[in-house]
mmCIF file of C-alpha atoms in Angstrom:
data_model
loop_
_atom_site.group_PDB
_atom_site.id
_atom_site.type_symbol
_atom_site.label_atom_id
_atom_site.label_comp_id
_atom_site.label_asym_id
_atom_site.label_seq_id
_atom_site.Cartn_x
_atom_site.Cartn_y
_atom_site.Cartn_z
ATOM 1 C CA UNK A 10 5.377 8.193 5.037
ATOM 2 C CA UNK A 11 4.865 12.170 6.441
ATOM 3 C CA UNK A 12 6.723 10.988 9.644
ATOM 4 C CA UNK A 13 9.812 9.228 7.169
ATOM 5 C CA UNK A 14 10.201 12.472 5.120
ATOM 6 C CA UNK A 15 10.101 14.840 8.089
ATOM 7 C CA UNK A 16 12.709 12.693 9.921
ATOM 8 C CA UNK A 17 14.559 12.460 7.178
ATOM 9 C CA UNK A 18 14.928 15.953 5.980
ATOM 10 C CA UNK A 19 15.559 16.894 9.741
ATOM 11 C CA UNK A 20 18.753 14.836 9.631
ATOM 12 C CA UNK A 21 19.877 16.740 6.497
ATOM 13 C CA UNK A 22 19.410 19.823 7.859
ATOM 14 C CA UNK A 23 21.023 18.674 10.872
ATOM 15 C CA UNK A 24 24.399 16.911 9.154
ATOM 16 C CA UNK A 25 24.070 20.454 7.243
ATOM 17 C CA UNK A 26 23.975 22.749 9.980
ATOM 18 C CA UNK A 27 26.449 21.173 11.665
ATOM 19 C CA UNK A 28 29.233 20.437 8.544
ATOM 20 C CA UNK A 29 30.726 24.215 9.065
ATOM 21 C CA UNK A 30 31.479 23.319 12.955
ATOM 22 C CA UNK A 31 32.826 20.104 12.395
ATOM 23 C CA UNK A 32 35.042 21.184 9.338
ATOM 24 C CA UNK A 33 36.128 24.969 10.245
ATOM 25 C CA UNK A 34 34.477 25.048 14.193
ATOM 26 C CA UNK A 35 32.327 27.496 13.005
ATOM 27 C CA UNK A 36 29.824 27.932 15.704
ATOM 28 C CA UNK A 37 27.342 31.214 15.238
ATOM 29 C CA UNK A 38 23.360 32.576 15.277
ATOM 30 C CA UNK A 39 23.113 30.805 12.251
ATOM 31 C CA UNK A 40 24.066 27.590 12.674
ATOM 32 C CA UNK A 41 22.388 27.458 15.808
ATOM 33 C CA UNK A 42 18.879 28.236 15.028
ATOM 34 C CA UNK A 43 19.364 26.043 11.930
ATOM 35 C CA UNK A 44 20.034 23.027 14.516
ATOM 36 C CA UNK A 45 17.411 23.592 16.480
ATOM 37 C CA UNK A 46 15.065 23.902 13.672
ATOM 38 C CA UNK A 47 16.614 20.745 12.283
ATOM 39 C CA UNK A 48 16.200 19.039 15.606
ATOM 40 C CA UNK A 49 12.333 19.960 16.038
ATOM 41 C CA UNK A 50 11.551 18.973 12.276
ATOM 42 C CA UNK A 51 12.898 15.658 13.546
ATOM 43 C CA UNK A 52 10.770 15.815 16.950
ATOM 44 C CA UNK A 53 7.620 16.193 14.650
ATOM 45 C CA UNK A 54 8.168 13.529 12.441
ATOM 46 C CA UNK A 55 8.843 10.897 15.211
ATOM 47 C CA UNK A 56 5.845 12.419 16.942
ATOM 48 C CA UNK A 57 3.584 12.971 14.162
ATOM 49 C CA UNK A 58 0.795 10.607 15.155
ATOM 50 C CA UNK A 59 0.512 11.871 18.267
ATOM 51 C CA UNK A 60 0.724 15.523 17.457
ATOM 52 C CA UNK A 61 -3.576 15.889 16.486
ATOM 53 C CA UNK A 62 -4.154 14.144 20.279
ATOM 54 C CA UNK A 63 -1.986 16.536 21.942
ATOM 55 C CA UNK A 64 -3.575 19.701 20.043
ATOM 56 C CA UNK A 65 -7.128 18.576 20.796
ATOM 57 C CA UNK A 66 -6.286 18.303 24.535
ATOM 58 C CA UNK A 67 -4.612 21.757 24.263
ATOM 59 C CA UNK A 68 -7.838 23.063 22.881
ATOM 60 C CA UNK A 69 -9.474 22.080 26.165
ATOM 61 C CA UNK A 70 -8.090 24.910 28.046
ATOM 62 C CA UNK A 71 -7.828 28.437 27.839
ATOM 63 C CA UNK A 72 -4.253 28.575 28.608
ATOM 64 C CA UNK A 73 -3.316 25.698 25.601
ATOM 65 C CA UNK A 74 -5.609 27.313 23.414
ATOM 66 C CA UNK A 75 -3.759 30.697 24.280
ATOM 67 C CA UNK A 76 -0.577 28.910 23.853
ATOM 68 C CA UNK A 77 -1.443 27.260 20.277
ATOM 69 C CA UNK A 78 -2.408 31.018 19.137
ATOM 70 C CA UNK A 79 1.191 31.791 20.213
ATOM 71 C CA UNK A 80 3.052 29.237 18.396
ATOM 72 C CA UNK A 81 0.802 29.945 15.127
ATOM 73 C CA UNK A 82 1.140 33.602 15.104
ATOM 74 C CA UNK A 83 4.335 33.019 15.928
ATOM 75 C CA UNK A 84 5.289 30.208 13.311
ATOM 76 C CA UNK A 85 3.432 33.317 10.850
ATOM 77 C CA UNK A 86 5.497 36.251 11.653
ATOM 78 C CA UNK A 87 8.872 34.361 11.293
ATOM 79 C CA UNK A 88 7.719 32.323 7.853
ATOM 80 C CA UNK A 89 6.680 36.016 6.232
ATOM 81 C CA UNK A 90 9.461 37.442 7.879
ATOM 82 C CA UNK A 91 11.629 34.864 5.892
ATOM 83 C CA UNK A 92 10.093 34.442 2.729
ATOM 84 C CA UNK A 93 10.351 38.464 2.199
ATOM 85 C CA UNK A 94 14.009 38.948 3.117
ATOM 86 C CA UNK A 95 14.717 35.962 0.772
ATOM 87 C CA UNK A 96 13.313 37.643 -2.095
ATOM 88 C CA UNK A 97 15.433 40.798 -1.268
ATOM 89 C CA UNK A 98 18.574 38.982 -0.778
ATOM 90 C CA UNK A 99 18.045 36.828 -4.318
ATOM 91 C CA UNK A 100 17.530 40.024 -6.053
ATOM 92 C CA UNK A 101 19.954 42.294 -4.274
ATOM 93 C CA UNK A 102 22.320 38.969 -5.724
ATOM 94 C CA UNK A 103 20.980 39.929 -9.085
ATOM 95 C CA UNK A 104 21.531 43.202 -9.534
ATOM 96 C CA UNK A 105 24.989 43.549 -10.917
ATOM 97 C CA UNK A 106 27.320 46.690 -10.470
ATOM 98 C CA UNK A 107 28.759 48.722 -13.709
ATOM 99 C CA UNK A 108 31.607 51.315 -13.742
ATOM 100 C CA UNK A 109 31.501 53.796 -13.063
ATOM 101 C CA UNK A 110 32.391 52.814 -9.521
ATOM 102 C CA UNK A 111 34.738 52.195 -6.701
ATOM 103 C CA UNK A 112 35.279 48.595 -5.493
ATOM 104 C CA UNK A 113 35.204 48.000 -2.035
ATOM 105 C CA UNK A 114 35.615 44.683 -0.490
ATOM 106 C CA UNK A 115 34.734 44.155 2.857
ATOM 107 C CA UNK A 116 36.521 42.019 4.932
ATOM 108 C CA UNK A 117 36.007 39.262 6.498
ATOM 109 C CA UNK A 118 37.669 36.438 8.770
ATOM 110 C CA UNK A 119 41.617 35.958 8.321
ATOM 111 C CA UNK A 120 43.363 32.793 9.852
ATOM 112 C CA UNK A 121 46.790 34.037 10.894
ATOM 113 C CA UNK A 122 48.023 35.605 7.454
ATOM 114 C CA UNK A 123 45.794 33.271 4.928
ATOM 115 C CA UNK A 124 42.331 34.450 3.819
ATOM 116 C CA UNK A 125 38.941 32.294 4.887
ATOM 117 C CA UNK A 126 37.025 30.338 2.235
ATOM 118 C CA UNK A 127 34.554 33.258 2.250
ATOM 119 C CA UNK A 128 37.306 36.530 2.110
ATOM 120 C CA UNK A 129 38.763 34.540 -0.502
ATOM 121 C CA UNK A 130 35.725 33.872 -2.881
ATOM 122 C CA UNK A 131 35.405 37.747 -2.127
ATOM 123 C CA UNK A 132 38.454 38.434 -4.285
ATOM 124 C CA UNK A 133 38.000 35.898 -6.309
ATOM 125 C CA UNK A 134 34.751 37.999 -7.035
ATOM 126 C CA UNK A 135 37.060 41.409 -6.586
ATOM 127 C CA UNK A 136 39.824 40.179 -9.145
ATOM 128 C CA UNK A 137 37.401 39.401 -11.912
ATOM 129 C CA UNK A 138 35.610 42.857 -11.954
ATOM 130 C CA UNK A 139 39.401 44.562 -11.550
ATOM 131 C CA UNK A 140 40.783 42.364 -14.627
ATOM 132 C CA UNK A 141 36.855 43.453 -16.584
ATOM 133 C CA UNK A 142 37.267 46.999 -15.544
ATOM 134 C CA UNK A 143 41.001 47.845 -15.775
ATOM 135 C CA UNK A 144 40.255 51.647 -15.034
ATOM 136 C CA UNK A 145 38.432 50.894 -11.459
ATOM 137 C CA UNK A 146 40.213 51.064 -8.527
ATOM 138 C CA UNK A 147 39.620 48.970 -5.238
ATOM 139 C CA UNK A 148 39.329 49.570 -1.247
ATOM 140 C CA UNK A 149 40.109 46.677 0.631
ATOM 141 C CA UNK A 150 38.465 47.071 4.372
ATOM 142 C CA UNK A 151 39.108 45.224 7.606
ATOM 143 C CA UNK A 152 40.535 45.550 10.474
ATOM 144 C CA UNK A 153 42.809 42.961 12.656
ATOM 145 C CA UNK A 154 41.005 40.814 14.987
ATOM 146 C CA UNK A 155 42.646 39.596 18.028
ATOM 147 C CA UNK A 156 43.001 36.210 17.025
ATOM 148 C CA UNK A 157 44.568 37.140 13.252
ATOM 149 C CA UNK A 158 48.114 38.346 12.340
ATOM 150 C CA UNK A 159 47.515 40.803 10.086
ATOM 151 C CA UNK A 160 45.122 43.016 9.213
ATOM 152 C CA UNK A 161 42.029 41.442 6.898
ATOM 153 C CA UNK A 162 42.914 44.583 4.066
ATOM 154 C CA UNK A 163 46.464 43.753 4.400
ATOM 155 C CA UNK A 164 45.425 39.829 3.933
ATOM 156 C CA UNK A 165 43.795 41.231 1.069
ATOM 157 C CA UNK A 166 45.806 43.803 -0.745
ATOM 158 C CA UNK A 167 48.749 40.994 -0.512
ATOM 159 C CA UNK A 168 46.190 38.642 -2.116
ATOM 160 C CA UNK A 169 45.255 40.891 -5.112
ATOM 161 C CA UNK A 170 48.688 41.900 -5.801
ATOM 162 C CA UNK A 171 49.711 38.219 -5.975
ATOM 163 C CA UNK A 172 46.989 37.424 -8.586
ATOM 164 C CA UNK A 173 48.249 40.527 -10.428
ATOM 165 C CA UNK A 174 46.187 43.567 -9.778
ATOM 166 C CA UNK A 175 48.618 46.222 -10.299
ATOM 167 C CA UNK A 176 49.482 47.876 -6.410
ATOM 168 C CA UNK A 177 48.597 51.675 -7.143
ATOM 169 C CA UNK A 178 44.923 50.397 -8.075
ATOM 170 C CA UNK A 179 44.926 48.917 -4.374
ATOM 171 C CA UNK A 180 44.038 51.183 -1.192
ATOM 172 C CA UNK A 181 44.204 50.102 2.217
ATOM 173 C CA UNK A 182 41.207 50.631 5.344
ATOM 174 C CA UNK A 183 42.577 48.965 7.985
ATOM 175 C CA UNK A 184 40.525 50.022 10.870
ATOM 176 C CA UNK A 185 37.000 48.506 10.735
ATOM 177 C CA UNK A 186 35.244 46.392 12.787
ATOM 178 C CA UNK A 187 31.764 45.589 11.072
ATOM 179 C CA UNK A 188 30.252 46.420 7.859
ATOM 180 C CA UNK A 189 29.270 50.081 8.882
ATOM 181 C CA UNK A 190 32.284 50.996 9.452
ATOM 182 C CA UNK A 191 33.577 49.189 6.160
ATOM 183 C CA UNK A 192 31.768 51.368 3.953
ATOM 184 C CA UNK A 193 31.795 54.674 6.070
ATOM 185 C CA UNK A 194 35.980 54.447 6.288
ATOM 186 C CA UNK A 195 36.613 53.462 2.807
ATOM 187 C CA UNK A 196 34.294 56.238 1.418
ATOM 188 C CA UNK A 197 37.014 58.897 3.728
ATOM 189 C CA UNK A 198 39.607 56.877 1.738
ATOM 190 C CA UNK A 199 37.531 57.367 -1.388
ATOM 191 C CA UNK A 200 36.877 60.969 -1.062
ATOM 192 C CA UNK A 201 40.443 61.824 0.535
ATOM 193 C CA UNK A 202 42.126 60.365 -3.177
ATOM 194 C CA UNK A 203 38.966 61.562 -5.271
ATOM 195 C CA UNK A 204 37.945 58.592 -6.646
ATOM 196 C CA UNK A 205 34.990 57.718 -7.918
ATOM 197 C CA UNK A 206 31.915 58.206 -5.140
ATOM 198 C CA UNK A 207 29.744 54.904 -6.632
ATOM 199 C CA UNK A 208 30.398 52.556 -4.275
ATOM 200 C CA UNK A 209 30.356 48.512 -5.585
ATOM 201 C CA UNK A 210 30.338 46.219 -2.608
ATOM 202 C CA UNK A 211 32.108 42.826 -3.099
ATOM 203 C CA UNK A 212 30.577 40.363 -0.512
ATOM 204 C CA UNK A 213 29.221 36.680 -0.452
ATOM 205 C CA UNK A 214 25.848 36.409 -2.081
ATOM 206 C CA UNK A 215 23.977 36.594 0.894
ATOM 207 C CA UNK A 216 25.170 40.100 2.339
ATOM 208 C CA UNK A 217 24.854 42.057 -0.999
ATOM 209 C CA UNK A 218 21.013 43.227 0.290
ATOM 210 C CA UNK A 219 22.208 44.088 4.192
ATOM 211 C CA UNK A 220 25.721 45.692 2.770
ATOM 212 C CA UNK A 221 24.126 47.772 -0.090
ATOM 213 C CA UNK A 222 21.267 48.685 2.252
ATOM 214 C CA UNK A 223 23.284 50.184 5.238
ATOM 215 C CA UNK A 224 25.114 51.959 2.232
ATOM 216 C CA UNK A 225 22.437 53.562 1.314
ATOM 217 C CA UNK A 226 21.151 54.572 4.755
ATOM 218 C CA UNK A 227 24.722 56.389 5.766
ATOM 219 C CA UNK A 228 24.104 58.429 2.031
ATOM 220 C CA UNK A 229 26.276 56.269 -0.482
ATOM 221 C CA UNK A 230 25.263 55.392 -3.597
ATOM 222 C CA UNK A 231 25.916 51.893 -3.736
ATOM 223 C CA UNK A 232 25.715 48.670 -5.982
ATOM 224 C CA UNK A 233 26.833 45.080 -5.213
ATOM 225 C CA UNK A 234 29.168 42.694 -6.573
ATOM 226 C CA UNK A 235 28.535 39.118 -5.039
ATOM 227 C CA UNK A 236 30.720 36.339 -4.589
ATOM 228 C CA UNK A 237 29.780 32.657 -4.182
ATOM 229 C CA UNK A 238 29.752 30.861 -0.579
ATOM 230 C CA UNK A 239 30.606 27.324 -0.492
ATOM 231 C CA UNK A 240 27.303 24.964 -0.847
ATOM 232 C CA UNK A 241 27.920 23.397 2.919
ATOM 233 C CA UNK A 242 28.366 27.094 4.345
ATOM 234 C CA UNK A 243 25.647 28.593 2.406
ATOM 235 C CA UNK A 244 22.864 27.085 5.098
ATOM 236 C CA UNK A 245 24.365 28.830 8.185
ATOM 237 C CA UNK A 246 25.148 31.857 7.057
ATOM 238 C CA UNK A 247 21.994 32.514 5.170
ATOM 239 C CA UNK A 248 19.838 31.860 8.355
ATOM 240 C CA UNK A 249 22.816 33.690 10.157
ATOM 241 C CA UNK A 250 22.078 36.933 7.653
ATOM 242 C CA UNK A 251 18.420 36.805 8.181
ATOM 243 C CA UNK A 252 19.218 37.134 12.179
ATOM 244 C CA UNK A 253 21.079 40.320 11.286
ATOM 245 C CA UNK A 254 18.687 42.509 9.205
ATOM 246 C CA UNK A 255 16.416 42.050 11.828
ATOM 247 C CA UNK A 256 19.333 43.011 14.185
ATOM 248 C CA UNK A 257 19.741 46.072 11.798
ATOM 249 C CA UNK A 258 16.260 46.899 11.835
ATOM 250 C CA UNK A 259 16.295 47.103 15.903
ATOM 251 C CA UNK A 260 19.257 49.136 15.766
ATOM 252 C CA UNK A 261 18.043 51.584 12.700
ATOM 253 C CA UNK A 262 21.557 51.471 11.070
ATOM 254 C CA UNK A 263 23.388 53.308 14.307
ATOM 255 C CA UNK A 264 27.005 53.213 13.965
#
């Protein structure tokens, strides 16, 4: 029955895992690990009866015994490692931002002139606090990518002035490349126009905690405003996002 359940869920996560290549050919970290996670929770199960044999005889020897330690220790770190950054990113997603405050929205991938599933639940997210809070004004940041037409801000400026967010509420960053430089080149736009320092950072669910924390490092005062990621995307770019705090960590928020 163990072996059934384990197989089973392994071909979830698999057919999970893999939906955002096979639908949008989105291939990253995330994804990735997430197969090969999938693919070894499927290993176990179809090897579970023969997984106490192959420990004992790894017991026999210094070198499997060192090994098994490994593994453990290993399996350990990453499990704590996970289970604490999900906590952070659940309540960074509960914490919700309050005028008053500047909206920034950070960009994200643009296919030719049209807006991604995830830029556009972003101002989805942006055009509902804009409509609540009619005296807040918005930064939309991102740069153009080699393979997109237009700039993501342009993207989304047209996007927000389509759903009726009136244009002088609307500034443009168009030079970014990552999420450091989001924040730290709307905040010149921010302070060049005087408005409002208090930064509230529109992203998908999952990035509020990394995009509010680098925030804070480079001196902003920042809140979040999350947006919802599409159930068979959620997966990859969850795992994905707990690949890059660590990559933050290692790097000590350098940009």
């Amino acid at each position: 029955m163990k072996s059934y359940i384990m197989i089973s869920a392994g071909v979830l996560f698999l057919l999970w895992f893999a939906a955002p290549y096979f639908t949008k050919r989105i291939l990253n970290a995330g994804n990735g690990l997430g197969l090969l996670l999938s693919a070894l929770l499927v290993l176990l199960g179809a090897f579970h009866d023969k997984l106490p044999g192959l420990i004992g005889n790894m017991r026999q020897t210094s070198s499997g015994r060192t090994l098994l330690t490994f593994v453990l220790i290993l399996g350990a770190v990453f499990l704590i490692y996970a289970a604490v950054n999900t906590f952070r990113i659940l309540w960074a997603m509960s914490q919700k931002a309050t005028p008053p405050c500047t909206l920034v929205v950070l960009g994200c991938k643009v296919y030719g002139t049209k807006a991604s599933l995830m830029l556009e639940e972003r101002l989805k997210a942006a055009c509902k606090f804009l409509r609540q809070h009619p005296h807040t004004c918005c930064v939309v940041s991102g740069g153009k990518g080699d393979d997109e037409d237009i700039s993501e801000a342009e993207c989304m400026y047209q996007y927000l002035v389509d759903a009726g967010i009136s244009e002088e509420r609307i500034y443009l960053e168009t030079n970014s490349t990552n999420t450091g430089e989001n924040i730290t080149l709307s905040m010149d736009i921010i302070k060049e126009h005087r408005l409002c320092e208090n930064l509230a950072l529109v992203s998908n669910e999952f990035h509020i905690y990394r995009a509010t924390k680098i925030a804070k490092h480079l001196g902003f005062s920042a809140q979040g405003v999350p947006a919802r990621t599409a159930w068979w995307l959620f997966p990859t770019y969850f795992v994905r996002e707990l690949l890059c705090i660590a990559n933050e960590w290692l790097r000590q928020y350098k940009y």
